[in-house]
Amino acid sequence: MCEEHKHSHETENHKTKEEEINISIDNANIILAEQNKKIFTKKKIFAINIMGSPGSGKTTIIEGLYPYLKKMVVIQGDLESDVDKKRLEKLNIKVHQINTHSGCHLNANMINESIMDFDFKDIEFLIIENVGNLVCPAGIKIGQVMNLLVSSTTEGTDKPKKYPLIFRDSDMIIVSKYDLKEYVDFDEKEYIKDVKNINGLIPIYKVSKKDNETFKKIAHDIIHKREHMFNLEHKHH
Ligand SMILES: Nc1nc2c(ncn2[C@@H]2O[C@H](COP(=O)(O)OP(=O)(O)OP(=O)(O)O)[C@@H](O)[C@H]2O)c(=O)[nH]1
Ligand SMILES: [Mg+2]
């Protein structure tokens, strides 16, 4: 075998090994995510994974939903710091911090370790704020039953076109910073059209941080999903 071919053969083999390792990491993550899901299901806890760009308004959404989803515990995922944890604790929300350091998304193992010392008594909702990123968290299973994407008007109209994977992977979209849409020339029609092209039936809510009526509506829809999932008696909201 000539040197060039030998070399390319070796790189191919090397690549295959790397791919194999990645596949087994992915599989281990899927198994752990299923375990997490089973733990939550057993306790009738509805686990929501909140995704979105840095600064899109994920923590603000948790603050807005809390008055209507009182029985919640939060896992806060950030590269560094406990800034968001402290923010939520001011409202008396129970928060567990995960710092990924260089990791650009949470994984099932991090969640699994984090819930070891959880007190799940009287908890109905686990809200997981993933690391701010529109790429990495998409498609990663961590034990959630619902992916909530927070997508702000200030990020621009073109986000569904540029980052379709995360839009496809979501079960609900909250268009945040709706109060700022005029200032940033957010083209709502085009945005909604693009989202519907990617994920036809997805519910989309538009919210500004002081819009408690919409937070109430979103919370009630989430409560409904939980009741449905666990076959609970539907309350009249
Ligand atoms: N005008 C306006 N500002 C908002 C709204 N929602 C969030 N903000 C502001 O946007 C900034 C970022 O909000 P956060 O809730 O911290 O965003 P985040 O996605 O949790 O940020 P990271 O955790 O750092 O990724 C804050 O200064 C908020 O006050 C909104 O509806 N309107
Ligand atoms: Mg945050």
PDB file of C-alpha atoms and ligand atoms in Angstrom:
ATOM      1  CA  MET A   1       0.000   0.000   0.000  1.00  0.00           C
ATOM      2  CA  CYS A   2       1.468   3.378  -0.944  1.00  0.00           C
ATOM      3  CA  GLU A   3       2.063   5.824   1.914  1.00  0.00           C
ATOM      4  CA  GLU A   4      -0.745   8.101   0.899  1.00  0.00           C
ATOM      5  CA  HIS A   5      -3.298   5.292   0.806  1.00  0.00           C
ATOM      6  CA  LYS A   6      -1.975   3.794   4.014  1.00  0.00           C
ATOM      7  CA  HIS A   7      -2.376   7.138   5.685  1.00  0.00           C
ATOM      8  CA  SER A   8      -5.907   7.696   4.437  1.00  0.00           C
ATOM      9  CA  HIS A   9      -6.793   4.117   5.461  1.00  0.00           C
ATOM     10  CA  GLU A  10      -5.494   4.792   8.936  1.00  0.00           C
ATOM     11  CA  THR A  11      -7.432   8.017   9.260  1.00  0.00           C
ATOM     12  CA  GLU A  12     -10.542   6.202   8.096  1.00  0.00           C
ATOM     13  CA  ASN A  13     -10.023   3.537  10.753  1.00  0.00           C
ATOM     14  CA  HIS A  14      -9.314   6.182  13.319  1.00  0.00           C
ATOM     15  CA  LYS A  15     -12.475   8.030  12.347  1.00  0.00           C
ATOM     16  CA  THR A  16     -14.503   4.874  12.647  1.00  0.00           C
ATOM     17  CA  LYS A  17     -13.231   4.321  16.168  1.00  0.00           C
ATOM     18  CA  GLU A  18     -14.071   7.895  17.072  1.00  0.00           C
ATOM     19  CA  GLU A  19     -17.507   7.455  15.600  1.00  0.00           C
ATOM     20  CA  GLU A  20     -17.935   4.215  17.512  1.00  0.00           C
ATOM     21  CA  ILE A  21     -17.048   5.958  20.756  1.00  0.00           C
ATOM     22  CA  ASN A  22     -19.497   8.743  19.986  1.00  0.00           C
ATOM     23  CA  ILE A  23     -22.232   6.244  19.253  1.00  0.00           C
ATOM     24  CA  SER A  24     -21.676   4.454  22.565  1.00  0.00           C
ATOM     25  CA  ILE A  25     -21.696   7.776  24.431  1.00  0.00           C
ATOM     26  CA  ASP A  26     -24.964   8.666  22.693  1.00  0.00           C
ATOM     27  CA  ASN A  27     -26.430   5.278  23.585  1.00  0.00           C
ATOM     28  CA  ALA A  28     -25.355   5.573  27.220  1.00  0.00           C
ATOM     29  CA  ASN A  29     -26.993   9.002  27.320  1.00  0.00           C
ATOM     30  CA  ILE A  30     -30.228   7.657  25.868  1.00  0.00           C
ATOM     31  CA  ILE A  31     -30.334   4.845  28.464  1.00  0.00           C
ATOM     32  CA  LEU A  32     -29.699   7.269  31.327  1.00  0.00           C
ATOM     33  CA  ALA A  33     -32.288   9.696  29.956  1.00  0.00           C
ATOM     34  CA  GLU A  34     -34.841   6.867  29.954  1.00  0.00           C
ATOM     35  CA  GLN A  35     -33.930   6.115  33.576  1.00  0.00           C
ATOM     36  CA  ASN A  36     -34.467   9.766  34.528  1.00  0.00           C
ATOM     37  CA  LYS A  37     -37.776   9.771  32.699  1.00  0.00           C
ATOM     38  CA  LYS A  38     -38.890   6.654  34.590  1.00  0.00           C
ATOM     39  CA  ILE A  39     -38.026   8.265  37.919  1.00  0.00           C
ATOM     40  CA  PHE A  40     -40.041  11.373  37.008  1.00  0.00           C
ATOM     41  CA  THR A  41     -42.966   9.387  35.623  1.00  0.00           C
ATOM     42  CA  LYS A  42     -43.163   7.275  38.764  1.00  0.00           C
ATOM     43  CA  LYS A  43     -43.436  10.429  40.833  1.00  0.00           C
ATOM     44  CA  LYS A  44     -45.835  12.063  38.349  1.00  0.00           C
ATOM     45  CA  ILE A  45     -43.347  14.833  37.699  1.00  0.00           C
ATOM     46  CA  PHE A  46     -43.618  16.569  34.324  1.00  0.00           C
ATOM     47  CA  ALA A  47     -40.074  17.434  33.183  1.00  0.00           C
ATOM     48  CA  ILE A  48     -39.634  20.382  30.841  1.00  0.00           C
ATOM     49  CA  ASN A  49     -36.368  21.192  29.087  1.00  0.00           C
ATOM     50  CA  ILE A  50     -36.091  24.923  28.351  1.00  0.00           C
ATOM     51  CA  MET A  51     -33.782  25.750  25.474  1.00  0.00           C
ATOM     52  CA  GLY A  52     -32.839  29.016  23.772  1.00  0.00           C
ATOM     53  CA  SER A  53     -30.002  31.417  23.009  1.00  0.00           C
ATOM     54  CA  PRO A  54     -28.046  33.134  25.782  1.00  0.00           C
ATOM     55  CA  GLY A  55     -30.185  35.985  27.048  1.00  0.00           C
ATOM     56  CA  SER A  56     -33.325  34.942  25.143  1.00  0.00           C
ATOM     57  CA  GLY A  57     -35.350  35.143  28.363  1.00  0.00           C
ATOM     58  CA  LYS A  58     -35.361  31.560  29.697  1.00  0.00           C
ATOM     59  CA  THR A  59     -35.025  32.519  33.368  1.00  0.00           C
ATOM     60  CA  THR A  60     -37.575  35.311  32.897  1.00  0.00           C
ATOM     61  CA  ILE A  61     -40.039  32.714  31.589  1.00  0.00           C
ATOM     62  CA  ILE A  62     -39.514  30.546  34.684  1.00  0.00           C
ATOM     63  CA  GLU A  63     -40.099  33.615  36.875  1.00  0.00           C
ATOM     64  CA  GLY A  64     -43.259  34.394  34.913  1.00  0.00           C
ATOM     65  CA  LEU A  65     -44.663  30.860  35.103  1.00  0.00           C
ATOM     66  CA  TYR A  66     -43.889  30.268  38.766  1.00  0.00           C
ATOM     67  CA  PRO A  67     -46.963  31.959  40.240  1.00  0.00           C
ATOM     68  CA  TYR A  68     -49.127  29.537  38.212  1.00  0.00           C
ATOM     69  CA  LEU A  69     -46.927  26.417  38.422  1.00  0.00           C
ATOM     70  CA  LYS A  70     -46.148  26.641  42.112  1.00  0.00           C
ATOM     71  CA  LYS A  71     -45.185  23.016  42.657  1.00  0.00           C
ATOM     72  CA  MET A  72     -41.990  23.274  40.675  1.00  0.00           C
ATOM     73  CA  VAL A  73     -38.332  22.581  41.196  1.00  0.00           C
ATOM     74  CA  VAL A  74     -35.717  23.979  38.836  1.00  0.00           C
ATOM     75  CA  ILE A  75     -32.421  22.651  37.537  1.00  0.00           C
ATOM     76  CA  GLN A  76     -30.305  25.528  36.349  1.00  0.00           C
ATOM     77  CA  GLY A  77     -27.713  24.706  33.688  1.00  0.00           C
ATOM     78  CA  ASP A  78     -24.956  27.215  33.042  1.00  0.00           C
ATOM     79  CA  LEU A  79     -21.301  27.054  32.076  1.00  0.00           C
ATOM     80  CA  GLU A  80     -20.332  28.954  35.226  1.00  0.00           C
ATOM     81  CA  SER A  81     -21.929  30.895  38.108  1.00  0.00           C
ATOM     82  CA  ASP A  82     -25.120  30.639  40.113  1.00  0.00           C
ATOM     83  CA  VAL A  83     -26.548  33.989  39.035  1.00  0.00           C
ATOM     84  CA  ASP A  84     -29.851  32.550  37.761  1.00  0.00           C
ATOM     85  CA  LYS A  85     -30.145  30.229  40.772  1.00  0.00           C
ATOM     86  CA  LYS A  86     -29.907  33.226  43.116  1.00  0.00           C
ATOM     87  CA  ARG A  87     -32.454  35.109  41.010  1.00  0.00           C
ATOM     88  CA  LEU A  88     -34.986  32.296  41.273  1.00  0.00           C
ATOM     89  CA  GLU A  89     -34.297  31.675  44.955  1.00  0.00           C
ATOM     90  CA  LYS A  90     -35.386  35.244  45.644  1.00  0.00           C
ATOM     91  CA  LEU A  91     -38.867  34.078  44.613  1.00  0.00           C
ATOM     92  CA  ASN A  92     -38.535  31.059  46.934  1.00  0.00           C
ATOM     93  CA  ILE A  93     -38.165  28.629  44.036  1.00  0.00           C
ATOM     94  CA  LYS A  94     -36.183  25.473  44.820  1.00  0.00           C
ATOM     95  CA  VAL A  95     -33.161  25.412  42.505  1.00  0.00           C
ATOM     96  CA  HIS A  96     -30.329  22.966  41.842  1.00  0.00           C
ATOM     97  CA  GLN A  97     -27.331  24.313  39.964  1.00  0.00           C
ATOM     98  CA  ILE A  98     -25.334  22.428  37.344  1.00  0.00           C
ATOM     99  CA  ASN A  99     -22.181  24.087  36.013  1.00  0.00           C
ATOM    100  CA  THR A 100     -21.019  22.453  32.796  1.00  0.00           C
ATOM    101  CA  HIS A 101     -17.807  24.566  32.629  1.00  0.00           C
ATOM    102  CA  SER A 102     -17.027  24.055  28.961  1.00  0.00           C
ATOM    103  CA  GLY A 103     -20.035  21.882  28.057  1.00  0.00           C
ATOM    104  CA  CYS A 104     -22.507  23.578  25.723  1.00  0.00           C
ATOM    105  CA  HIS A 105     -25.539  21.512  26.828  1.00  0.00           C
ATOM    106  CA  LEU A 106     -26.801  19.418  29.727  1.00  0.00           C
ATOM    107  CA  ASN A 107     -26.748  15.642  29.439  1.00  0.00           C
ATOM    108  CA  ALA A 108     -28.691  12.845  31.122  1.00  0.00           C
ATOM    109  CA  ASN A 109     -25.858  11.984  33.492  1.00  0.00           C
ATOM    110  CA  MET A 110     -25.696  15.536  34.846  1.00  0.00           C
ATOM    111  CA  ILE A 111     -29.440  15.442  35.519  1.00  0.00           C
ATOM    112  CA  ASN A 112     -29.161  11.974  37.049  1.00  0.00           C
ATOM    113  CA  GLU A 113     -26.481  13.135  39.496  1.00  0.00           C
ATOM    114  CA  SER A 114     -28.300  16.352  40.258  1.00  0.00           C
ATOM    115  CA  ILE A 115     -31.548  14.618  41.261  1.00  0.00           C
ATOM    116  CA  MET A 116     -29.829  12.276  43.751  1.00  0.00           C
ATOM    117  CA  ASP A 117     -30.359  14.707  46.610  1.00  0.00           C
ATOM    118  CA  PHE A 118     -33.705  16.055  45.426  1.00  0.00           C
ATOM    119  CA  ASP A 119     -36.669  16.310  47.694  1.00  0.00           C
ATOM    120  CA  PHE A 120     -39.474  15.544  45.256  1.00  0.00           C
ATOM    121  CA  LYS A 121     -42.216  15.781  47.875  1.00  0.00           C
ATOM    122  CA  ASP A 122     -45.200  17.725  46.504  1.00  0.00           C
ATOM    123  CA  ILE A 123     -43.398  18.456  43.236  1.00  0.00           C
ATOM    124  CA  GLU A 124     -45.356  18.328  39.978  1.00  0.00           C
ATOM    125  CA  PHE A 125     -43.002  20.086  37.574  1.00  0.00           C
ATOM    126  CA  LEU A 126     -39.277  19.855  37.005  1.00  0.00           C
ATOM    127  CA  ILE A 127     -38.129  22.823  34.953  1.00  0.00           C
ATOM    128  CA  ILE A 128     -34.667  22.418  33.465  1.00  0.00           C
ATOM    129  CA  GLU A 129     -33.027  25.545  32.102  1.00  0.00           C
ATOM    130  CA  ASN A 130     -30.486  24.258  29.604  1.00  0.00           C
ATOM    131  CA  VAL A 131     -27.275  26.061  28.706  1.00  0.00           C
ATOM    132  CA  GLY A 132     -27.976  29.093  26.492  1.00  0.00           C
ATOM    133  CA  ASN A 133     -27.331  27.793  22.991  1.00  0.00           C
ATOM    134  CA  LEU A 134     -29.362  27.293  19.805  1.00  0.00           C
ATOM    135  CA  VAL A 135     -27.296  24.377  18.514  1.00  0.00           C
ATOM    136  CA  CYS A 136     -25.936  21.941  21.122  1.00  0.00           C
ATOM    137  CA  PRO A 137     -29.023  21.140  23.247  1.00  0.00           C
ATOM    138  CA  ALA A 138     -31.139  20.169  20.210  1.00  0.00           C
ATOM    139  CA  GLY A 139     -31.875  16.454  20.033  1.00  0.00           C
ATOM    140  CA  ILE A 140     -30.296  15.638  23.412  1.00  0.00           C
ATOM    141  CA  LYS A 141     -32.403  13.491  25.708  1.00  0.00           C
ATOM    142  CA  ILE A 142     -32.058  14.246  29.412  1.00  0.00           C
ATOM    143  CA  GLY A 143     -35.301  12.726  30.701  1.00  0.00           C
ATOM    144  CA  GLN A 144     -37.647  15.475  29.603  1.00  0.00           C
ATOM    145  CA  VAL A 145     -41.144  14.926  28.255  1.00  0.00           C
ATOM    146  CA  MET A 146     -41.339  18.365  26.719  1.00  0.00           C
ATOM    147  CA  ASN A 147     -38.943  20.749  24.985  1.00  0.00           C
ATOM    148  CA  LEU A 148     -39.774  24.410  25.355  1.00  0.00           C
ATOM    149  CA  LEU A 149     -37.927  26.809  23.088  1.00  0.00           C
ATOM    150  CA  VAL A 150     -37.605  30.442  24.155  1.00  0.00           C
ATOM    151  CA  SER A 151     -36.949  32.507  21.047  1.00  0.00           C
ATOM    152  CA  SER A 152     -36.808  36.275  21.447  1.00  0.00           C
ATOM    153  CA  THR A 153     -37.823  38.911  18.911  1.00  0.00           C
ATOM    154  CA  THR A 154     -34.442  40.603  19.428  1.00  0.00           C
ATOM    155  CA  GLU A 155     -32.575  37.612  17.978  1.00  0.00           C
ATOM    156  CA  GLY A 156     -34.064  38.370  14.575  1.00  0.00           C
ATOM    157  CA  THR A 157     -36.699  37.033  12.210  1.00  0.00           C
ATOM    158  CA  ASP A 158     -34.291  34.610  10.551  1.00  0.00           C
ATOM    159  CA  LYS A 159     -33.673  32.215  13.455  1.00  0.00           C
ATOM    160  CA  PRO A 160     -36.012  29.409  12.268  1.00  0.00           C
ATOM    161  CA  LYS A 161     -34.321  29.495   8.862  1.00  0.00           C
ATOM    162  CA  LYS A 162     -30.831  29.358  10.351  1.00  0.00           C
ATOM    163  CA  TYR A 163     -31.373  26.938  13.245  1.00  0.00           C
ATOM    164  CA  PRO A 164     -34.161  24.611  12.056  1.00  0.00           C
ATOM    165  CA  LEU A 165     -33.058  21.629  14.178  1.00  0.00           C
ATOM    166  CA  ILE A 166     -33.912  23.183  17.509  1.00  0.00           C
ATOM    167  CA  PHE A 167     -37.246  24.441  16.158  1.00  0.00           C
ATOM    168  CA  ARG A 168     -38.033  20.926  14.902  1.00  0.00           C
ATOM    169  CA  ASP A 169     -37.051  19.394  18.245  1.00  0.00           C
ATOM    170  CA  SER A 170     -39.356  21.648  20.274  1.00  0.00           C
ATOM    171  CA  ASP A 171     -42.884  20.993  21.517  1.00  0.00           C
ATOM    172  CA  MET A 172     -43.727  24.596  22.367  1.00  0.00           C
ATOM    173  CA  ILE A 173     -42.261  27.946  21.390  1.00  0.00           C
ATOM    174  CA  ILE A 174     -42.403  31.090  23.445  1.00  0.00           C
ATOM    175  CA  VAL A 175     -41.599  34.189  21.417  1.00  0.00           C
ATOM    176  CA  SER A 176     -40.192  36.373  24.184  1.00  0.00           C
ATOM    177  CA  LYS A 177     -39.496  40.114  24.374  1.00  0.00           C
ATOM    178  CA  TYR A 178     -42.622  40.712  22.338  1.00  0.00           C
ATOM    179  CA  ASP A 179     -42.686  44.288  23.663  1.00  0.00           C
ATOM    180  CA  LEU A 180     -39.485  44.949  21.702  1.00  0.00           C
ATOM    181  CA  LYS A 181     -40.621  43.617  18.334  1.00  0.00           C
ATOM    182  CA  GLU A 182     -41.186  47.047  16.767  1.00  0.00           C
ATOM    183  CA  TYR A 183     -37.767  48.297  17.860  1.00  0.00           C
ATOM    184  CA  VAL A 184     -35.940  45.416  16.214  1.00  0.00           C
ATOM    185  CA  ASP A 185     -38.053  45.120  13.038  1.00  0.00           C
ATOM    186  CA  PHE A 186     -39.175  41.606  13.935  1.00  0.00           C
ATOM    187  CA  ASP A 187     -41.251  40.315  11.027  1.00  0.00           C
ATOM    188  CA  GLU A 188     -43.782  38.175  12.862  1.00  0.00           C
ATOM    189  CA  LYS A 189     -45.558  36.894   9.749  1.00  0.00           C
ATOM    190  CA  GLU A 190     -42.378  35.614   8.145  1.00  0.00           C
ATOM    191  CA  TYR A 191     -41.147  34.106  11.421  1.00  0.00           C
ATOM    192  CA  ILE A 192     -44.409  32.223  12.043  1.00  0.00           C
ATOM    193  CA  LYS A 193     -44.488  31.013   8.446  1.00  0.00           C
ATOM    194  CA  ASP A 194     -40.937  29.655   8.768  1.00  0.00           C
ATOM    195  CA  VAL A 195     -41.679  27.970  12.096  1.00  0.00           C
ATOM    196  CA  LYS A 196     -44.800  26.323  10.656  1.00  0.00           C
ATOM    197  CA  ASN A 197     -42.775  25.051   7.699  1.00  0.00           C
ATOM    198  CA  ILE A 198     -40.410  23.306  10.099  1.00  0.00           C
ATOM    199  CA  ASN A 199     -42.856  22.197  12.782  1.00  0.00           C
ATOM    200  CA  GLY A 200     -46.417  22.520  11.524  1.00  0.00           C
ATOM    201  CA  LEU A 201     -48.503  21.970  14.638  1.00  0.00           C
ATOM    202  CA  ILE A 202     -46.311  23.537  17.297  1.00  0.00           C
ATOM    203  CA  PRO A 203     -48.059  25.916  19.691  1.00  0.00           C
ATOM    204  CA  ILE A 204     -46.515  29.394  19.660  1.00  0.00           C
ATOM    205  CA  TYR A 205     -47.038  31.939  22.452  1.00  0.00           C
ATOM    206  CA  LYS A 206     -45.967  35.560  22.319  1.00  0.00           C
ATOM    207  CA  VAL A 207     -45.024  37.058  25.639  1.00  0.00           C
ATOM    208  CA  SER A 208     -43.469  40.097  27.291  1.00  0.00           C
ATOM    209  CA  LYS A 209     -42.081  39.783  30.757  1.00  0.00           C
ATOM    210  CA  LYS A 210     -44.900  41.675  32.456  1.00  0.00           C
ATOM    211  CA  ASP A 211     -47.672  39.922  30.497  1.00  0.00           C
ATOM    212  CA  ASN A 212     -49.070  37.802  33.329  1.00  0.00           C
ATOM    213  CA  GLU A 213     -52.210  36.857  31.406  1.00  0.00           C
ATOM    214  CA  THR A 214     -50.132  34.997  28.807  1.00  0.00           C
ATOM    215  CA  PHE A 215     -47.966  33.358  31.473  1.00  0.00           C
ATOM    216  CA  LYS A 216     -51.155  32.156  33.114  1.00  0.00           C
ATOM    217  CA  LYS A 217     -52.396  30.717  29.827  1.00  0.00           C
ATOM    218  CA  ILE A 218     -49.081  28.967  29.101  1.00  0.00           C
ATOM    219  CA  ALA A 219     -49.025  27.542  32.639  1.00  0.00           C
ATOM    220  CA  HIS A 220     -52.559  26.218  32.286  1.00  0.00           C
ATOM    221  CA  ASP A 221     -51.680  24.540  28.998  1.00  0.00           C
ATOM    222  CA  ILE A 222     -48.667  22.925  30.659  1.00  0.00           C
ATOM    223  CA  ILE A 223     -50.804  21.790  33.611  1.00  0.00           C
ATOM    224  CA  HIS A 224     -53.197  20.264  31.094  1.00  0.00           C
ATOM    225  CA  LYS A 225     -50.400  18.366  29.379  1.00  0.00           C
ATOM    226  CA  ARG A 226     -49.332  16.928  32.736  1.00  0.00           C
ATOM    227  CA  GLU A 227     -52.882  15.894  33.605  1.00  0.00           C
ATOM    228  CA  HIS A 228     -53.173  14.243  30.231  1.00  0.00           C
ATOM    229  CA  MET A 229     -49.833  12.473  30.494  1.00  0.00           C
ATOM    230  CA  PHE A 230     -50.539  10.980  33.894  1.00  0.00           C
ATOM    231  CA  ASN A 231     -54.260  10.366  33.272  1.00  0.00           C
ATOM    232  CA  LEU A 232     -55.169  12.670  36.120  1.00  0.00           C
ATOM    233  CA  GLU A 233     -58.607  14.019  36.659  1.00  0.00           C
ATOM    234  CA  HIS A 234     -58.861  17.245  34.670  1.00  0.00           C
ATOM    235  CA  LYS A 235     -59.459  20.279  36.798  1.00  0.00           C
ATOM    236  CA  HIS A 236     -61.469  23.137  35.396  1.00  0.00           C
ATOM    237  CA  HIS A 237     -59.222  26.139  34.943  1.00  0.00           C
TER     238      HIS A 237
HETATM  239  N1  LIG B   1     -37.924  44.189  27.326  1.00  0.00           N
HETATM  240  C1  LIG B   1     -37.894  42.903  27.694  1.00  0.00           C
HETATM  241  N2  LIG B   1     -36.801  42.392  28.237  1.00  0.00           N
HETATM  242  C2  LIG B   1     -36.801  41.081  28.583  1.00  0.00           C
HETATM  243  C3  LIG B   1     -37.928  40.246  28.366  1.00  0.00           C
HETATM  244  N3  LIG B   1     -37.616  38.994  28.793  1.00  0.00           N
HETATM  245  C4  LIG B   1     -36.350  39.067  29.249  1.00  0.00           C
HETATM  246  N4  LIG B   1     -35.849  40.310  29.137  1.00  0.00           N
HETATM  247  C5  LIG B   1     -34.519  40.778  29.536  1.00  0.00           C
HETATM  248  O1  LIG B   1     -33.541  40.071  28.791  1.00  0.00           O
HETATM  249  C6  LIG B   1     -32.397  39.821  29.593  1.00  0.00           C
HETATM  250  C7  LIG B   1     -32.073  38.318  29.586  1.00  0.00           C
HETATM  251  O2  LIG B   1     -33.124  37.610  30.205  1.00  0.00           O
HETATM  252  P1  LIG B   1     -32.880  36.241  30.965  1.00  0.00           P
HETATM  253  O3  LIG B   1     -34.195  35.766  31.436  1.00  0.00           O
HETATM  254  O4  LIG B   1     -31.795  36.373  31.957  1.00  0.00           O
HETATM  255  O5  LIG B   1     -32.356  35.342  29.749  1.00  0.00           O
HETATM  256  P2  LIG B   1     -31.760  33.856  29.782  1.00  0.00           P
HETATM  257  O6  LIG B   1     -32.164  33.210  28.517  1.00  0.00           O
HETATM  258  O7  LIG B   1     -32.159  33.174  31.037  1.00  0.00           O
HETATM  259  O8  LIG B   1     -30.199  34.151  29.780  1.00  0.00           O
HETATM  260  P3  LIG B   1     -28.984  33.078  30.030  1.00  0.00           P
HETATM  261  O9  LIG B   1     -29.392  32.226  31.195  1.00  0.00           O
HETATM  262  O10 LIG B   1     -27.821  33.938  30.323  1.00  0.00           O
HETATM  263  O11 LIG B   1     -28.850  32.312  28.768  1.00  0.00           O
HETATM  264  C8  LIG B   1     -32.710  40.343  30.981  1.00  0.00           C
HETATM  265  O12 LIG B   1     -32.135  41.625  31.125  1.00  0.00           O
HETATM  266  C9  LIG B   1     -34.229  40.424  30.990  1.00  0.00           C
HETATM  267  O13 LIG B   1     -34.718  41.426  31.865  1.00  0.00           O
HETATM  268  C10 LIG B   1     -39.094  40.833  27.794  1.00  0.00           C
HETATM  269  O14 LIG B   1     -40.133  40.206  27.567  1.00  0.00           O
HETATM  270  N5  LIG B   1     -39.011  42.152  27.463  1.00  0.00           N
HETATM  271 MG    MG B   2     -30.978  32.182  32.424  1.00  0.00          MG
END
